[in-house]
PDB file of C-alpha atoms in Angstrom:
ATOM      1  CA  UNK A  17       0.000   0.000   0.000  1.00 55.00           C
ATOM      2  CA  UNK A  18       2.882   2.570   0.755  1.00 51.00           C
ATOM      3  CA  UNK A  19       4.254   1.613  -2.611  1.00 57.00           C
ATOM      4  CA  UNK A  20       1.298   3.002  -4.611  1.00 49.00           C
ATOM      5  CA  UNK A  21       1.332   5.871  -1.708  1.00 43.00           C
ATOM      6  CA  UNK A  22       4.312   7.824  -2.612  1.00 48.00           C
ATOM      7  CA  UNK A  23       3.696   8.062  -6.245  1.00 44.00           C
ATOM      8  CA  UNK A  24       0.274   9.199  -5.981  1.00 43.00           C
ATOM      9  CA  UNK A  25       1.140  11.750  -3.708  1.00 42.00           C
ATOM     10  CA  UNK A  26       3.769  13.183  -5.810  1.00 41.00           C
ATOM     11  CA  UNK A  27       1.376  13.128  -9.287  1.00 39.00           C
ATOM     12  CA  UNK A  28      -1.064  15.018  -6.730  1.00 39.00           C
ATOM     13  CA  UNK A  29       1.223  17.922  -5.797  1.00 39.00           C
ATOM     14  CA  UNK A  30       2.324  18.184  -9.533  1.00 39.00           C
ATOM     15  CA  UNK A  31      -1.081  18.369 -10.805  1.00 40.00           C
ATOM     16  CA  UNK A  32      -2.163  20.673  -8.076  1.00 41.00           C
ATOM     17  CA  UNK A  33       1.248  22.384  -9.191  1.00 45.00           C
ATOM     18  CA  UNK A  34       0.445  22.827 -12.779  1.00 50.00           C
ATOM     19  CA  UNK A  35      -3.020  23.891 -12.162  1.00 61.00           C
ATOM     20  CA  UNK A  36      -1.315  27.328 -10.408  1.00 66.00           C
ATOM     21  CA  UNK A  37       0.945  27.491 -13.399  1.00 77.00           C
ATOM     22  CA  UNK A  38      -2.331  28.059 -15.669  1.00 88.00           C
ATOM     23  CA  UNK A  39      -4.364  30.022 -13.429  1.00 90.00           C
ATOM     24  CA  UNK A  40      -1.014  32.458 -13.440  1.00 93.00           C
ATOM     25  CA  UNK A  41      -1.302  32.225 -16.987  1.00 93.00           C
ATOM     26  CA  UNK A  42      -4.522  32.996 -16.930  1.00 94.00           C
ATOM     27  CA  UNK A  43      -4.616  35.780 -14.623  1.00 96.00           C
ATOM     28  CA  UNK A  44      -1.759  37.486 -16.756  1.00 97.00           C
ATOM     29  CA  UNK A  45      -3.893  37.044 -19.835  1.00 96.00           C
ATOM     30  CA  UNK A  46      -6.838  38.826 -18.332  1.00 97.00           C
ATOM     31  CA  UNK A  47      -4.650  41.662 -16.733  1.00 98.00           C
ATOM     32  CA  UNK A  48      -3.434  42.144 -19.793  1.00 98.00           C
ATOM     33  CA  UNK A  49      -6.557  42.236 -21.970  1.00 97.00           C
ATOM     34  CA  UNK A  50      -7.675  45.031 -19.155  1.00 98.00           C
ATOM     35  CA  UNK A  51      -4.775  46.943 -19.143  1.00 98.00           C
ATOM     36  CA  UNK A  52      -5.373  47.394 -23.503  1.00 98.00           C
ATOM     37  CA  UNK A  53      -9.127  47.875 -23.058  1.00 98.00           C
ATOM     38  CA  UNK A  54      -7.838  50.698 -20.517  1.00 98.00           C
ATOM     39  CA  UNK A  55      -4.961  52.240 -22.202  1.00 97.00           C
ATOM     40  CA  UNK A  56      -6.842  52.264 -25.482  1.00 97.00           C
ATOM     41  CA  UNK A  57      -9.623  53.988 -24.041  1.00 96.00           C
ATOM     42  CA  UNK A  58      -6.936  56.760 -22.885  1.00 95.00           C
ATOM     43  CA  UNK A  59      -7.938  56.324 -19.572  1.00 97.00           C
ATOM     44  CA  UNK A  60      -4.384  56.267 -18.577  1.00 97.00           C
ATOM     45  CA  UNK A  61      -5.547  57.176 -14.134  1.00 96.00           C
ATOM     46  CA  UNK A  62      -7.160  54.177 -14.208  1.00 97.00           C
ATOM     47  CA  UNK A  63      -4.239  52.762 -16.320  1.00 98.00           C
ATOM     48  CA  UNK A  64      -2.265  53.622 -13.482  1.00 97.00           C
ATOM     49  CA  UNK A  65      -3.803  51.080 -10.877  1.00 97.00           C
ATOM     50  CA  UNK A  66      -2.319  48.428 -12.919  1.00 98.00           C
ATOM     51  CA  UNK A  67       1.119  49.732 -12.177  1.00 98.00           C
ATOM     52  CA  UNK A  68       2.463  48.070  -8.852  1.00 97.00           C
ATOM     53  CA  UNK A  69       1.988  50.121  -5.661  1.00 97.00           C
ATOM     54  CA  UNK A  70       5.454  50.026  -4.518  1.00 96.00           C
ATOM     55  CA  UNK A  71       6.491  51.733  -7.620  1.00 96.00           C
ATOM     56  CA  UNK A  72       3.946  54.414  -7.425  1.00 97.00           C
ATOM     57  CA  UNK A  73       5.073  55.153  -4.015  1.00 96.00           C
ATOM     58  CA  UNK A  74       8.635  55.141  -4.851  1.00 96.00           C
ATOM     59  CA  UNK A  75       7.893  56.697  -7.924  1.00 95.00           C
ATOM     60  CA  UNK A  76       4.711  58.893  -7.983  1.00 95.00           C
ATOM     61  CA  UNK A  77       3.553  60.796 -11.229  1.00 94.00           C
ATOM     62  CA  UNK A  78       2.986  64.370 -10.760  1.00 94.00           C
ATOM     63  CA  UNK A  79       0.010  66.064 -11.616  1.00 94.00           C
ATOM     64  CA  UNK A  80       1.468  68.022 -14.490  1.00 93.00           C
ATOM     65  CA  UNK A  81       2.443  64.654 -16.492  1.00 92.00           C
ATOM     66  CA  UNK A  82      -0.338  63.145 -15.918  1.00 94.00           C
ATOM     67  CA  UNK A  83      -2.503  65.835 -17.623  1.00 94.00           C
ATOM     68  CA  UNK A  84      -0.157  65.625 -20.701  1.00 94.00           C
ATOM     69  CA  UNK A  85      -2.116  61.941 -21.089  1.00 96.00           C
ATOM     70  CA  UNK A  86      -4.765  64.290 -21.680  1.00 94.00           C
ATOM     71  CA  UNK A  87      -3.311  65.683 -24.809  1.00 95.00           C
ATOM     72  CA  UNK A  88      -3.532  62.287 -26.761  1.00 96.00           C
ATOM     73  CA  UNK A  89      -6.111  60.028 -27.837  1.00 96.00           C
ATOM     74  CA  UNK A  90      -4.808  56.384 -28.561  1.00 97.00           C
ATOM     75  CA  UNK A  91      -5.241  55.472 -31.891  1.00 97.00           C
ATOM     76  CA  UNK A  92      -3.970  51.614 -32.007  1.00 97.00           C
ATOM     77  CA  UNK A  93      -2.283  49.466 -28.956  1.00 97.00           C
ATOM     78  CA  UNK A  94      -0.254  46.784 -31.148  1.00 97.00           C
ATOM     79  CA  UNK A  95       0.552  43.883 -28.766  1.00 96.00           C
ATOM     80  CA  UNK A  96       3.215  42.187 -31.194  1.00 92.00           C
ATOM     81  CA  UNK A  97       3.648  38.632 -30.300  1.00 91.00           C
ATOM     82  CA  UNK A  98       2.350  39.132 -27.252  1.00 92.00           C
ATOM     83  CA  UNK A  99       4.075  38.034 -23.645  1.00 96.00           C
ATOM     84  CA  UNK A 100       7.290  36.778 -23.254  1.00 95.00           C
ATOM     85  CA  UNK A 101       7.435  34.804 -20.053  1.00 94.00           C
ATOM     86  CA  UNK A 102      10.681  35.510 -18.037  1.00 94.00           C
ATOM     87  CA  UNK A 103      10.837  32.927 -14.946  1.00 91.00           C
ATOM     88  CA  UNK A 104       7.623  31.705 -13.386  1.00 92.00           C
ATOM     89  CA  UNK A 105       6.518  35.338 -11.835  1.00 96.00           C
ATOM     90  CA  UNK A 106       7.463  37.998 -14.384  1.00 98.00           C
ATOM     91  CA  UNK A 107       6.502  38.402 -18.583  1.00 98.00           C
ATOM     92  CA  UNK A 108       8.252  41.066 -20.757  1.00 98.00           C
ATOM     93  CA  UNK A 109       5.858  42.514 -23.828  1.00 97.00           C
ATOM     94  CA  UNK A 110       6.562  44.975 -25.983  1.00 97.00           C
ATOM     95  CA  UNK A 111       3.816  47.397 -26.899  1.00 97.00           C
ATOM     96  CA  UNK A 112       3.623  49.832 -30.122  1.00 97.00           C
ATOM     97  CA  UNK A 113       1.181  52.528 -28.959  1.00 97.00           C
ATOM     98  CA  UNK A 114      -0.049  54.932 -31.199  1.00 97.00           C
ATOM     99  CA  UNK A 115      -0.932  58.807 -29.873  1.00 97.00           C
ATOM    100  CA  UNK A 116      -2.839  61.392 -31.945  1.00 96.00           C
ATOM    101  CA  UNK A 117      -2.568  64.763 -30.515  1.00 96.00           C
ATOM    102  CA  UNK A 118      -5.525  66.315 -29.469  1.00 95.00           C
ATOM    103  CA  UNK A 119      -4.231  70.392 -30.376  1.00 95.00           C
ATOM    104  CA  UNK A 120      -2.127  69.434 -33.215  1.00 95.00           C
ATOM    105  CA  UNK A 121      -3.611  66.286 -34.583  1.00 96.00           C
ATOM    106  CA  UNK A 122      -0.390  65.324 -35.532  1.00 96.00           C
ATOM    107  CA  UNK A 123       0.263  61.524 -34.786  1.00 96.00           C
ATOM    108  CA  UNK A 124       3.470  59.396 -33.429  1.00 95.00           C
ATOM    109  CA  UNK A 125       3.823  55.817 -31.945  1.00 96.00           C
ATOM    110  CA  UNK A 126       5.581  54.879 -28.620  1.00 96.00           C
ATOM    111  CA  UNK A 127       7.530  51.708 -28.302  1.00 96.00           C
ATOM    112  CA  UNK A 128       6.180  50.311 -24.691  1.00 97.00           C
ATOM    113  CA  UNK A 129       8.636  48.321 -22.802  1.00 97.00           C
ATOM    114  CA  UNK A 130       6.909  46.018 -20.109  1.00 98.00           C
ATOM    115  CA  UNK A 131       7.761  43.967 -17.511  1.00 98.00           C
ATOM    116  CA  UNK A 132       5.059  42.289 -15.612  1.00 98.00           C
ATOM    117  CA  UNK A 133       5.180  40.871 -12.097  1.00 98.00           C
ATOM    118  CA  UNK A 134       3.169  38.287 -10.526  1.00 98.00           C
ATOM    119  CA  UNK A 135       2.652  39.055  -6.803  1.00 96.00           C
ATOM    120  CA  UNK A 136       1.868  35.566  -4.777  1.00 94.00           C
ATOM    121  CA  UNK A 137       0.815  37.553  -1.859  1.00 95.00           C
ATOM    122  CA  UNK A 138      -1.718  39.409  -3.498  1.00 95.00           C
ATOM    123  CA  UNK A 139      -2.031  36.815  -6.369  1.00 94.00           C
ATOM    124  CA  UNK A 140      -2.068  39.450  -8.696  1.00 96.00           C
ATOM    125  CA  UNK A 141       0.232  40.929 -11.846  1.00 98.00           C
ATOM    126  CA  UNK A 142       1.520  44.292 -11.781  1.00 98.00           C
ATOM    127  CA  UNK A 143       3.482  46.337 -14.214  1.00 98.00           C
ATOM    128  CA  UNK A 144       6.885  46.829 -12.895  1.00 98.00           C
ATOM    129  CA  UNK A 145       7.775  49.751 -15.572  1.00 97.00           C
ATOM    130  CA  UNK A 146       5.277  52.254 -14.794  1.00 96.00           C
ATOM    131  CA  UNK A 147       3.035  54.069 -17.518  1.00 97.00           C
ATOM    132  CA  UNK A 148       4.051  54.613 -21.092  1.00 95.00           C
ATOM    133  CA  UNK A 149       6.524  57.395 -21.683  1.00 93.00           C
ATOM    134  CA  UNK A 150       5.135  59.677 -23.958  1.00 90.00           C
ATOM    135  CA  UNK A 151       7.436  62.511 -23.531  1.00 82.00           C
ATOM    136  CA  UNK A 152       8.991  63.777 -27.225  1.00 63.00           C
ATOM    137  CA  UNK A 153      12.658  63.588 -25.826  1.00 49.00           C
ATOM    138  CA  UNK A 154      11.555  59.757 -25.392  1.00 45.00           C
ATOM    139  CA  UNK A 155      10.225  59.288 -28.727  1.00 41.00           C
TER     140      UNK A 155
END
């Protein structure tokens, strides 16, 4: 009986081990999906709640950059190939965002570096690299 024991036991805990693997995956699809529907809406305050809270407090925006969001409408939010996964608790994407300018209507596209973390305490993914900089010395 302990012979059948041990194995069944360890196909248990790698099944129940796999199953947090997808819901990860999962969870990180969805964030994601939200964070486009929200960035291409130019809602970039609520955009902001997707950005971890330790790097808001260690980094907060200040009120006069986040009204220049205000100058742009997004135009397209290209997700390329999508998420890169980079360990079990972090993705990389790279986003193509395209701005129209509400004064001049004059358009440009921002390459979006992100990293994503997954945060087991809060079982939640943040974005580690903050909000797209649209700043033209950036561009």
């Amino acid at each position: 009986m302990r012979r059948l024991l041990i194995p069944l036991v360890t196909v248990s805990i790698l099944a129940l081990g796999g199953c947090a693997t997808n819901k990860r995956k999962d969870d990180l699809t969805t964030t994601l999906n939200a964070y486009a529907s929200t960035v291409r809406w130019g809602d970039f305050n609520s955009a902001l709640n997707f950005v971890d809270p330790k790097v808001r407090e260690e980094h907060p925006i200040p009120p006069l950059e986040m009204s220049r969001y205000q100058q742009y409408k997004v135009s397209g939010y290209d997700e390329g190939n999508g998420p890169t996964p980079n360990g079990e608790f972090e993705a990389k994407q790279v986003v193509k965002i395209n701005l129209v300018n509400v004064n001049t209507q004059a358009e440009r596209t921002v390459t979006d570096h992100q990293t994503w973390r997954y945060d087991a305490e809060s079982k939640h993914w943040y974005l580690e690299t903050g909000l797209p900089d649209i700043s033209a010395g950036k561009l």
